[in-house]
XYZ file of C-alpha atoms in Angstrom:
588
model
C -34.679 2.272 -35.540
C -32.301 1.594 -38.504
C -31.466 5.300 -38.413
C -30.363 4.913 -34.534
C -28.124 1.816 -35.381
C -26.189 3.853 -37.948
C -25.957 7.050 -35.744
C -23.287 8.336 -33.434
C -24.070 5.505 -31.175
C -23.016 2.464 -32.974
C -20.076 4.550 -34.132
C -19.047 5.343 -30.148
C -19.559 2.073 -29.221
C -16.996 0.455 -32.420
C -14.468 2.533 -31.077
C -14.752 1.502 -27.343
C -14.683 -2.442 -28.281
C -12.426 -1.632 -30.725
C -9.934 -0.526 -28.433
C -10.754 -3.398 -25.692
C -10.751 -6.061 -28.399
C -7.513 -5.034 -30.411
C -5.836 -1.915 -28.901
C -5.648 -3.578 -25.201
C -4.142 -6.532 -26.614
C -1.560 -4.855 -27.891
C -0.973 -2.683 -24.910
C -0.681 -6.128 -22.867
C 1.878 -7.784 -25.701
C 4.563 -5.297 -24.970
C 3.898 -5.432 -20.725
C 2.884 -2.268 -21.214
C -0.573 -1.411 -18.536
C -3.727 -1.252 -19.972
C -4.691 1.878 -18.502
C -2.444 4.095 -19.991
C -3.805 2.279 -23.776
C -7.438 3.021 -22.511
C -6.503 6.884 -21.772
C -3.965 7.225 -24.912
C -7.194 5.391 -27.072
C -9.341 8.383 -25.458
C -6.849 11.035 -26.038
C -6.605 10.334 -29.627
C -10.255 9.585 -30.472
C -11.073 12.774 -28.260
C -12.517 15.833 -29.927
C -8.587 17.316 -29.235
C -7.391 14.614 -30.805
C -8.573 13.070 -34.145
C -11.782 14.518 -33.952
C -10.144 17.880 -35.242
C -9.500 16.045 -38.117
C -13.101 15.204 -38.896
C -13.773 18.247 -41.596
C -10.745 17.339 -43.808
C -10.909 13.571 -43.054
C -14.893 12.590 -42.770
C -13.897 8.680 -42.603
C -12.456 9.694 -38.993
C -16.284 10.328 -37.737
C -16.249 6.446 -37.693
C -13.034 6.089 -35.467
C -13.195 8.952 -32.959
C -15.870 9.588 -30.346
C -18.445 11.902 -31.533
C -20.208 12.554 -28.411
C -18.162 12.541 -25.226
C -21.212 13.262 -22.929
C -22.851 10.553 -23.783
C -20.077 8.004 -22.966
C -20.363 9.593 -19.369
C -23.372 7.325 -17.679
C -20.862 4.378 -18.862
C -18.127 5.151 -17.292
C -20.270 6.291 -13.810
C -20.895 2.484 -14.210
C -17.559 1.588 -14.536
C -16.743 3.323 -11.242
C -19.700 1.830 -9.535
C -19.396 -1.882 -10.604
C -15.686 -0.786 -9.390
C -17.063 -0.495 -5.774
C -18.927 -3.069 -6.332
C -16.707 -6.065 -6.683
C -14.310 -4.621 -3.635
C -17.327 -4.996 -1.398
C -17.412 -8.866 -2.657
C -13.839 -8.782 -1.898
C -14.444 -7.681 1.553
C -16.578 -8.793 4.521
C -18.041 -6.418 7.018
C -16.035 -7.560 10.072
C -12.490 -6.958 8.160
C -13.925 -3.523 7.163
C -14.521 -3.339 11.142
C -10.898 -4.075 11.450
C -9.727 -1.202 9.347
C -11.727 1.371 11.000
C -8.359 2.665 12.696
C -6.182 2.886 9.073
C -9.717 4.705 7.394
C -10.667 7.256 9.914
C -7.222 7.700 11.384
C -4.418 7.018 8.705
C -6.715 7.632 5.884
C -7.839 11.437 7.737
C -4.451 12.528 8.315
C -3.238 11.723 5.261
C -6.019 13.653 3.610
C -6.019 16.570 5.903
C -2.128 16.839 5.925
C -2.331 16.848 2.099
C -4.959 19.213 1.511
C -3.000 21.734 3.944
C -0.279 22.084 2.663
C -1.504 22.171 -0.774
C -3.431 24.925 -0.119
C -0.780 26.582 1.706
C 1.298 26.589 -1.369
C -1.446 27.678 -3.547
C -1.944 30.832 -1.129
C 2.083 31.360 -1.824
C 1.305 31.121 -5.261
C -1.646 34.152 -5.136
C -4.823 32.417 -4.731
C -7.521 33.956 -2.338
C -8.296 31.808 0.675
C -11.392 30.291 -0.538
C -9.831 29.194 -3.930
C -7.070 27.685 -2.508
C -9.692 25.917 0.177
C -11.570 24.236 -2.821
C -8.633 23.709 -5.015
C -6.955 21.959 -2.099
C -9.747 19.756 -1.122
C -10.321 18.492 -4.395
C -6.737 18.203 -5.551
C -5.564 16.070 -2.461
C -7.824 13.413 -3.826
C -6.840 10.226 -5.453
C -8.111 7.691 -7.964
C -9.703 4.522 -6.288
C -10.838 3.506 -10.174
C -7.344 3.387 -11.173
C -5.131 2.672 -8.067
C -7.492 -0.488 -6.667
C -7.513 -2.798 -10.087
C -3.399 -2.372 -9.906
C -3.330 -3.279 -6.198
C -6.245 -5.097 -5.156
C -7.698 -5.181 -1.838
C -5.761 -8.074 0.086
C -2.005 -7.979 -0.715
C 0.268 -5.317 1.491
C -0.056 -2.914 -1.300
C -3.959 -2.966 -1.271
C -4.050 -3.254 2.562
C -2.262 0.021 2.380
C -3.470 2.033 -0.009
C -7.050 0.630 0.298
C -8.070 1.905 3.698
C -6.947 5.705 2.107
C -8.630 6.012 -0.640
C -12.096 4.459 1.207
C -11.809 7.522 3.999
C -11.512 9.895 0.966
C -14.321 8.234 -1.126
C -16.658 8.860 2.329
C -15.081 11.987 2.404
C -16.308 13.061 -1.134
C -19.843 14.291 0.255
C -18.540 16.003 3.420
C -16.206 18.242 0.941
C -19.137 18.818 -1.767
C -20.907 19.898 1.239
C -18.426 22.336 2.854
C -18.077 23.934 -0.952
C -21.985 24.480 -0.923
C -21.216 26.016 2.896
C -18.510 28.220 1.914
C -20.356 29.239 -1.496
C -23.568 30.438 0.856
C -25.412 27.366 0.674
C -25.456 26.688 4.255
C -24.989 24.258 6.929
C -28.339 22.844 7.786
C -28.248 20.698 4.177
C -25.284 18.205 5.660
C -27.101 17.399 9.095
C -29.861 16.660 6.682
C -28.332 14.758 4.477
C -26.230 13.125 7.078
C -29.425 12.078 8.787
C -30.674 10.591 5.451
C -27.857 8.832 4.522
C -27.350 6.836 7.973
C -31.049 5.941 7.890
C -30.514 4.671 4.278
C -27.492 2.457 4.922
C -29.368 1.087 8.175
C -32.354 0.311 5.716
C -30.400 -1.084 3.113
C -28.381 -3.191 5.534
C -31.511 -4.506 6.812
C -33.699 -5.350 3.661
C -30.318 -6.858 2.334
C -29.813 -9.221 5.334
C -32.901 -10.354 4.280
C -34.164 -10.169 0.742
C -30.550 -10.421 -1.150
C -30.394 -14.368 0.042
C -33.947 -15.049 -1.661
C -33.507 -13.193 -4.686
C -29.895 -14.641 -5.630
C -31.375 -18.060 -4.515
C -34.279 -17.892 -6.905
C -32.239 -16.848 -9.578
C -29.523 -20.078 -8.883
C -32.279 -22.191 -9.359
C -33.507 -21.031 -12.659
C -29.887 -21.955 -13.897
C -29.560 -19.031 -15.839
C -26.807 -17.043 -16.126
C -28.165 -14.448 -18.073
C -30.969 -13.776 -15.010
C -27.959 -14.093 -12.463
C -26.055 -11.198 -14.231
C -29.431 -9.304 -14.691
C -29.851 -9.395 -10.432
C -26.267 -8.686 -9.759
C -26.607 -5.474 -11.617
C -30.003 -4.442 -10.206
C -28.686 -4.907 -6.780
C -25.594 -3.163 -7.562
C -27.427 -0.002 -9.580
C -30.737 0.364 -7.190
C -28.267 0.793 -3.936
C -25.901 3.104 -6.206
C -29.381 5.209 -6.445
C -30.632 4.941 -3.105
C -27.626 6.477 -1.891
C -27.205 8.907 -4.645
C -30.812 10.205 -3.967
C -30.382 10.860 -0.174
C -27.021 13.037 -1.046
C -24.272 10.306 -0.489
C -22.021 8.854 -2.988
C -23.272 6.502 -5.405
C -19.809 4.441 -4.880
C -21.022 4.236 -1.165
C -24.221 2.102 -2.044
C -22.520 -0.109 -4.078
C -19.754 -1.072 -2.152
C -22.779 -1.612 0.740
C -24.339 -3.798 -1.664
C -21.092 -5.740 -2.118
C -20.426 -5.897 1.381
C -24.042 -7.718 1.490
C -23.715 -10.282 -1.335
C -20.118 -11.158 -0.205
C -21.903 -12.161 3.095
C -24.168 -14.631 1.212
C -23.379 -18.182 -0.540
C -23.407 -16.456 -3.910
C -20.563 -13.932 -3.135
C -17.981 -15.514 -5.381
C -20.447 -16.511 -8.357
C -21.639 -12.456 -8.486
C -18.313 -11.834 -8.537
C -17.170 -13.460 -11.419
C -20.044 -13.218 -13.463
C -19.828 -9.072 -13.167
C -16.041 -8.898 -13.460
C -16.442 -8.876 -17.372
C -18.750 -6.049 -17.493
C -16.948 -3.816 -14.644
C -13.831 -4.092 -17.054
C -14.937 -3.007 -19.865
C -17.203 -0.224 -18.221
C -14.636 1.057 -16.462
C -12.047 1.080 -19.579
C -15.126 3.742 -21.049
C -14.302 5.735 -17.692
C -10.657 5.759 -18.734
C -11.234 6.949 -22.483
C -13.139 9.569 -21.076
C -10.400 10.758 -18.696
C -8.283 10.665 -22.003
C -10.922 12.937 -23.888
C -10.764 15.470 -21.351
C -7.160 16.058 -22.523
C -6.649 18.864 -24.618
C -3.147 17.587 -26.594
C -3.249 21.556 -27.735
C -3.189 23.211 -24.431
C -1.278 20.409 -23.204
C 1.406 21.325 -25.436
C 1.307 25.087 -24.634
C 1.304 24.838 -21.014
C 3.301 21.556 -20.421
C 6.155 23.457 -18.074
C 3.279 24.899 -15.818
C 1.404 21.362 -15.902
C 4.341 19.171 -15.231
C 5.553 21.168 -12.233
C 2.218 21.553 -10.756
C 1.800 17.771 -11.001
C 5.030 17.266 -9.671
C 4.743 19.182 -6.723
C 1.509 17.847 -6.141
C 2.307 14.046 -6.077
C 5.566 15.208 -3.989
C 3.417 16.933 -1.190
C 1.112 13.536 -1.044
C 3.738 11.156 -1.429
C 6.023 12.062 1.727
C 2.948 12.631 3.594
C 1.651 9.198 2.476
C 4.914 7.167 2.825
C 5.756 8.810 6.104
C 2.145 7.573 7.800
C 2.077 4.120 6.457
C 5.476 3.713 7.558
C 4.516 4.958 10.940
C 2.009 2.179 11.061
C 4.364 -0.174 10.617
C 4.746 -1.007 6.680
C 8.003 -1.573 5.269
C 9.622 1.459 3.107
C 9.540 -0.337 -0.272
C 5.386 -0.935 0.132
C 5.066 2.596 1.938
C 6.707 4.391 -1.103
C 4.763 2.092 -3.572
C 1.255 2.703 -2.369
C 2.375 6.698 -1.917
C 3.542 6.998 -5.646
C 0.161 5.131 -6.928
C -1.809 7.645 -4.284
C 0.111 10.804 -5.442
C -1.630 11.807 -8.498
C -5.383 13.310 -8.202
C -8.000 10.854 -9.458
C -11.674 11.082 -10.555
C -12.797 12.584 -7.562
C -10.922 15.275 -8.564
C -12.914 16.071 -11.334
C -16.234 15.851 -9.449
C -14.780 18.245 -6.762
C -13.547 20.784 -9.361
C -16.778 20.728 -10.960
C -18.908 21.642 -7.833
C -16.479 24.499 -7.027
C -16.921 25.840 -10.490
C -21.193 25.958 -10.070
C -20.238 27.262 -6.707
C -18.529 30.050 -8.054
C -15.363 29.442 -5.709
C -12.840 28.554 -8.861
C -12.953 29.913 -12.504
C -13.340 27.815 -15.430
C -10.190 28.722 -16.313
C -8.285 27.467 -12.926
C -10.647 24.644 -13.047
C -9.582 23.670 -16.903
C -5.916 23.890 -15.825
C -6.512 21.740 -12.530
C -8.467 19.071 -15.237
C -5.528 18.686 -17.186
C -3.411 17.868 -14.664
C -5.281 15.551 -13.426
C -5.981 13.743 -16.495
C -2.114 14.277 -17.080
C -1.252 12.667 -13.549
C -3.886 9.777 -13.921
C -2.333 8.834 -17.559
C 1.483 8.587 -15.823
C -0.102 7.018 -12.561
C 0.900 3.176 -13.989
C 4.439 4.619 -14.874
C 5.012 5.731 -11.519
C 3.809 2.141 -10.650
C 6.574 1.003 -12.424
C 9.171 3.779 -10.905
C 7.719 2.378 -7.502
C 9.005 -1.057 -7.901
C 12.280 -0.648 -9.801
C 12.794 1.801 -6.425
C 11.206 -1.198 -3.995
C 13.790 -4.013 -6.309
C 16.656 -1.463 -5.604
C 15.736 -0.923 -1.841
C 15.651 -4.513 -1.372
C 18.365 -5.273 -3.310
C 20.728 -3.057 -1.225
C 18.856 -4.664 2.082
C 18.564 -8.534 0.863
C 21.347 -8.623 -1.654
C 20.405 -12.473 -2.263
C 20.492 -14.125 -5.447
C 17.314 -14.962 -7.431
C 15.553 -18.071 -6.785
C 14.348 -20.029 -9.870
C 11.078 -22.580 -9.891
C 12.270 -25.300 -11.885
C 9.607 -26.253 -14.321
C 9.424 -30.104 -13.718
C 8.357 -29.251 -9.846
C 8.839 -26.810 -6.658
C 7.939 -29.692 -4.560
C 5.750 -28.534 -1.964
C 4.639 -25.194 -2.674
C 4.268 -22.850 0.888
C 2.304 -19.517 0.531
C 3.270 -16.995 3.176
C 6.521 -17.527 5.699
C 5.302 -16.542 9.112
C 6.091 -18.560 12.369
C 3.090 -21.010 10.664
C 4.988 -21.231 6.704
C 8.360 -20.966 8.763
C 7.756 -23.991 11.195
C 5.974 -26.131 8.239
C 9.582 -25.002 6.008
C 11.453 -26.310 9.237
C 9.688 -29.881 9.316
C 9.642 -30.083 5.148
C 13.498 -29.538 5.576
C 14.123 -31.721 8.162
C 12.384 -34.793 6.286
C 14.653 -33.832 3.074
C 11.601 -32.687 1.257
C 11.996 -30.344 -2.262
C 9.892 -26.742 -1.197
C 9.759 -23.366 -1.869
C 8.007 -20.540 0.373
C 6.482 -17.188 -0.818
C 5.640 -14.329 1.100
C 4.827 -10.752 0.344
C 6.879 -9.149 3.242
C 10.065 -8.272 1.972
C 11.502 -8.733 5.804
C 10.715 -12.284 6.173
C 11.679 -12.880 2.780
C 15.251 -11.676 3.231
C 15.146 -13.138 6.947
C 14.436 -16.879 5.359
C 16.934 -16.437 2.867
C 19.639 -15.439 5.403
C 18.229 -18.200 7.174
C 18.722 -20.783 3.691
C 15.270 -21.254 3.317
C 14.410 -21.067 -0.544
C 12.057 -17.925 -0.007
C 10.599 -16.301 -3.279
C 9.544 -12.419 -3.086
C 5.686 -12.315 -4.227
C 2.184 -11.326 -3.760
C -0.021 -14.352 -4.938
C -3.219 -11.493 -4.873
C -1.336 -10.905 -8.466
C -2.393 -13.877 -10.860
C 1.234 -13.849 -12.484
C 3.072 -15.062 -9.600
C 0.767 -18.277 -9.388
C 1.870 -19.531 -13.202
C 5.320 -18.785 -12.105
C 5.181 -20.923 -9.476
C 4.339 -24.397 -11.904
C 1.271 -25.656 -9.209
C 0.557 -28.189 -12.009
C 3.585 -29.753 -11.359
C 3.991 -29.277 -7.445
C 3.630 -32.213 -4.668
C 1.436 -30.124 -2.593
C 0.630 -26.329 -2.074
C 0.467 -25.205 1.684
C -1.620 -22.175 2.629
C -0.739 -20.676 5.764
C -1.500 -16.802 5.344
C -3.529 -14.927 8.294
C -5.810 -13.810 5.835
C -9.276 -16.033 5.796
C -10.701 -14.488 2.705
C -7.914 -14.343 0.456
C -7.114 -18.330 1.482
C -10.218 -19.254 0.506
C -10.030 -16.993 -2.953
C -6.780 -19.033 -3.451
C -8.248 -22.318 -2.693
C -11.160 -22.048 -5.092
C -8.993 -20.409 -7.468
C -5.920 -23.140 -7.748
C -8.451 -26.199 -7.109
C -9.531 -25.108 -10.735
C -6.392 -24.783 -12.325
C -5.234 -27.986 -10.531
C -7.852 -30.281 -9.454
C -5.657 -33.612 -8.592
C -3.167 -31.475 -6.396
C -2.967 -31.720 -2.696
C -4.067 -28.267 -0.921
C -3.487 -27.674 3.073
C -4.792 -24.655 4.710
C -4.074 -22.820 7.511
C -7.955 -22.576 9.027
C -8.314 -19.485 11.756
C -11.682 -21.255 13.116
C -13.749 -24.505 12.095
C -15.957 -21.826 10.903
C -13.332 -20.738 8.246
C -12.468 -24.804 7.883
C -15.593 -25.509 6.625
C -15.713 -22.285 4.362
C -12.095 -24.041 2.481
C -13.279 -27.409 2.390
C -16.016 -26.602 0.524
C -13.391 -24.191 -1.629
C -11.753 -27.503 -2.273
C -8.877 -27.661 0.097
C -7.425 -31.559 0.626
C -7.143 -30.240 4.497
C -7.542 -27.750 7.023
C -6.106 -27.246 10.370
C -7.523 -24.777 12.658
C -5.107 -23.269 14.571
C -7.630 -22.338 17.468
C -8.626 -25.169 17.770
C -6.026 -27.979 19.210
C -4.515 -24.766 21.083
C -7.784 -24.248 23.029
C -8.185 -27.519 23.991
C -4.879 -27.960 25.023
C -5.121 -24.877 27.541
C -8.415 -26.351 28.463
C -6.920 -29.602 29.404
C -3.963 -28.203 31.609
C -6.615 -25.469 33.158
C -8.647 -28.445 34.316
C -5.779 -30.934 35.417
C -4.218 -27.970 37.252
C -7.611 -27.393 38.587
C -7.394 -31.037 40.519
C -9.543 -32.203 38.019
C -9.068 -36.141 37.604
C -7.267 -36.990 34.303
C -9.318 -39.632 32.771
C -12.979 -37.437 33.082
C -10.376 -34.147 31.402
C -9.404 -36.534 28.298
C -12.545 -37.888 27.721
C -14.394 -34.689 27.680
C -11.709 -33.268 25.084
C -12.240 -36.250 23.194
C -16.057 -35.401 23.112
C -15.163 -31.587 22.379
C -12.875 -32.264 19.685
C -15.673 -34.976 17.965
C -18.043 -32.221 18.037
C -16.296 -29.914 16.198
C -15.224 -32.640 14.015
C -18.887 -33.331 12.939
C -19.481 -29.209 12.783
C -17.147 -28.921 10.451
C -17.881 -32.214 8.440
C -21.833 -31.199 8.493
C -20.956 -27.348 7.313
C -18.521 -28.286 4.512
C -20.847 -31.320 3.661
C -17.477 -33.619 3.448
C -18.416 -37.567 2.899
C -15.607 -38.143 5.027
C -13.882 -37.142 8.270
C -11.647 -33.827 8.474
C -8.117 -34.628 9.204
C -7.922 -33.305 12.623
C -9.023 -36.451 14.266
C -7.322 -39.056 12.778
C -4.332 -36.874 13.153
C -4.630 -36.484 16.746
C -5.442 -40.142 17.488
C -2.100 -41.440 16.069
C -0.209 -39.063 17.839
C -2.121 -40.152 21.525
C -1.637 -43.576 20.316
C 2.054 -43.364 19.842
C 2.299 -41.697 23.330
């Protein structure tokens, strides 16, 4: 045992919390993102790197990685605890929603791509089938490295999200159709179609049912330690079940999210796991920096350079041109293509089956690797070139000055400035109230402006823009977004940063009420419901119905959702709907 502790594996693991513990840190002091430290940490501790070093130097053994393979089942965790925590994110009836952008934005964008990539590689000499597999695995992205910089709920995640889920499903069609063109016929993907949609059901099922009891009994042993230990056997054991039938392992997890999310202890999994999936998934990123060669790198830089820059070209336009088509603005449209542009992990897995396949050489294959690891290391600059182009766009659009948060108070802080932020703005400024609106739609940002609304250019899903905002010191914070999951997020989230503050919250249903009352919200206003009884009131009046039975049935509706939402939240006192309303019918 002694012998193991002072073998290659203690040594591997110094260098990874090494660089999370004091390399990171320093990445983070100079703004500069901690993926490209995590890939530059595995370039140099590489075996291309250092490691080369090793027979003049033997005191490097202890700060490079001495066995890259094994770091490999890490980082696979990484990219599955990845999955993971989106499917806590999500909920399966917004993933409903999106079926249109995954199948149908998310296809075309892929199959456009991986055309006329291949196309060019034909120009270039390749045989059909090598340009085929080349092409299918190049047009991929990186979901591990685009989805922690965007998220899943701000414009730039609800664009690029829906993309690089159609091309994670995609992965096991496209393994498939290698296997296919390599000999190994079709009858293995009906099979393993088959499978996999009997799993899911299955899985769907048992968690519906079991994942409720098991996260219960592990609340009420109050220990964290067992709570952690569940989340990851839920999260591994679907990973498996899928990976055994032929699927994806990412597919089972983010099933498995999707399942907790829809329990009570969606929000405690996903904060207990969030430490773990970072630092797993910085091992994924040193190993996509071990894979680069600094060597070859340095001999074939023209060749890798333009190949990568013809690459993220191709998917860019195609990319920018269809999520503009579906109606997002240029600026988040030529984001969310630049961050999709480069090839990503999948890459590597793709490249990998074509080589046992016999469709691609080792010696394409190395090249393609390269670039990949190349265009995954420069993927957070061109974040960066992204928004100084998106700052510029706007700036020739909006040319508006800057608005500043004073530190001793915004006043009443309003998140999001559609008709619902706009027409609260309207009635703040007509009582001479301090307030300041944000919204993430550079449109209605430079529309309130014109308008001289004090409108602030943001996207709360980032954590940054919330200190900038000084909540501490704000009269009240107004959530109106139309987005129920990430207004509850926010409510949880700023009700522990600032527990005495007043918090009002656009509700879509009392369902969703309840949901941020017991997030913590001061108040929260359905907007379906005064609406419907309003147009159930002038249906019935029109109807000849007398006017006194019409009123006192609303009044017996409205106290009945009232008490649903009073009973579901568990409030000790009565939601402000009520007491709201009966003023106003008093007055009149």
């Amino acid at each position: 045992m002694a012998g193991d502790l002072s073998g290659n594996a203690i040594s591997d693991a110094l260098v990874v919390l090494g660089a999370a513990g004091l390399v990171i840190p320093a990445f983070a002091r100079f703004r500069i993102s901690p993926v490209i430290g995590f890939i530059l940490v595995g370039v140099a501790v590489g075996p291309g790197g250092l490691g080369t070093l090793i027979a003049r130097f033997p005191w490097l053994y202890h700060v490079t990685i001495t066995d890259p393979a094994a770091m490999q089942p890490v980082a696979e965790i990484g990219i599955v605890l990845l999955l993971f925590s989106i499917g806590l994110e999500l909920s399966f009836k917004r993933l409903w929603g999106m079926r249109g952008a995954v199948f149908g934005t998310g296809g075309i964008q892929l199959l456009l791509s991986a055309l006329a990539i291949g196309a060019g590689l034909l120009v270039s000499g390749q045989t059909l089938p090598v340009a085929v597999a080349l092409a299918m695995a190049i047009a991929l992205s990186s979901t591990a490295l685009v989805l922690p910089i965007t998220g899943t709920s701000g414009p730039l995640g609800r664009s690029a999200f829906p993309l690089l889920l159609f091309q994670d499903l995609a992965l096991v069609p496209i393994v498939f159709a290698l296997g296919a063109m390599a000999g190994g016929g079709l009858d293995s993907i009906g099979r393993t179609a088959v499978l996999g949609l009997l799993t899911v059901v299955v899985m769907f099922g048992a968690g519906r049912v079991v994942l409720p009891r098991l996260f219960s009994q592990a609340a009420r042993t109050k220990s964290p330690e067992l709570f952690l230990a569940a989340s990851l056997l839920v999260a591994i054991v679907a990973s498996l079940a899928t990976a055994a039938v032929g699927l994806s392992p990412i597919v089972g997890a983010l099933l498995a999210g999707l399942l907790i999310a829809e329990t009570a202890y969606g929000h405690e999994v996903e904060s207990i796991v969030k430490p773990f999936q970072g630092l797993a998934l910085g091992v994924f990123l040193i190993t996509v920096g071990m894979g680069l060669d600094p060597a070859r790198l340095l001999a074939q830089w023209p060749l890798v350079i333009g190949a990568l820059a013809a690459v993220v070209a191709v998917k860019a336009i195609f990319t920018a041109v269809l999520l503009r088509w579906r109606g997002e603005t240029w600026s988040v449209a030529a984001e969310a293509a630049l961050l999709l542009g480069s090839p990503g992990e999948t890459t590597l897995i793709v490249l990998g089956v074509a080589v046992a396949a016999g469709l691609v050489t080792q010696a394409d294959a190395s090249f393609w690797q390269t670039v990949t690891a190349v265009g995954m290391t420069m993927t957070p600059l061109l974040v960066k070139v992204g928004q100084v182009a998106m700052k510029r766009f706007e700036g020739r659009n909006a040319p508006l000055p800057e608005i500043d948060v004073p530190a001793e108070g915004p006043g009443t802080v309003i998140i999001g400035f559609g008709r619902v932020g706009r027409m609260v703005a309207e009635m703040l400024r007509a009582h001479d109230r301090l307030f300041v609106a944000v919204d993430a739609d550079v449109d209605c940002v430079a529309s309130g402006r014109r308008d001289g609304f004090a409108v602030l250019y943001g996207d709360v899903v980032r954590g940054d823009l919330v200190e900038r905002l000084h909540l501490e010191a704000a009269d009240a914070l107004v959530l109106t977004m139309d987005d129920p999951a990430l207004s509850v997020r926010l409510a949880r989230q700023v009700r522990q940063s600032a527990p005495s503050l007043t918090l009002i919250a656009r509700a879509r249903d009392p369902g969703h009420a309840a949901e941020l009352y017991r997030a913590g919200v001061t108040d929260a206003v359905p907007e379906t419901l005064e609406s419907s009884l309003q147009l159930s009131e002038a249906v019935l009046v029109d109807l000849g119905v007398a006017m006194g039975p019409v009123i006192a049935s609303i009044h017996e509706k409205r106290d009945q959702l009232r008490r649903a939402i009073q009973d579901a939240a568990a409030l000790d006192r009565e939601p402000r709907i009520r007491r709201m309303r009966g003023r106003r019918e008093e007055v009149g």
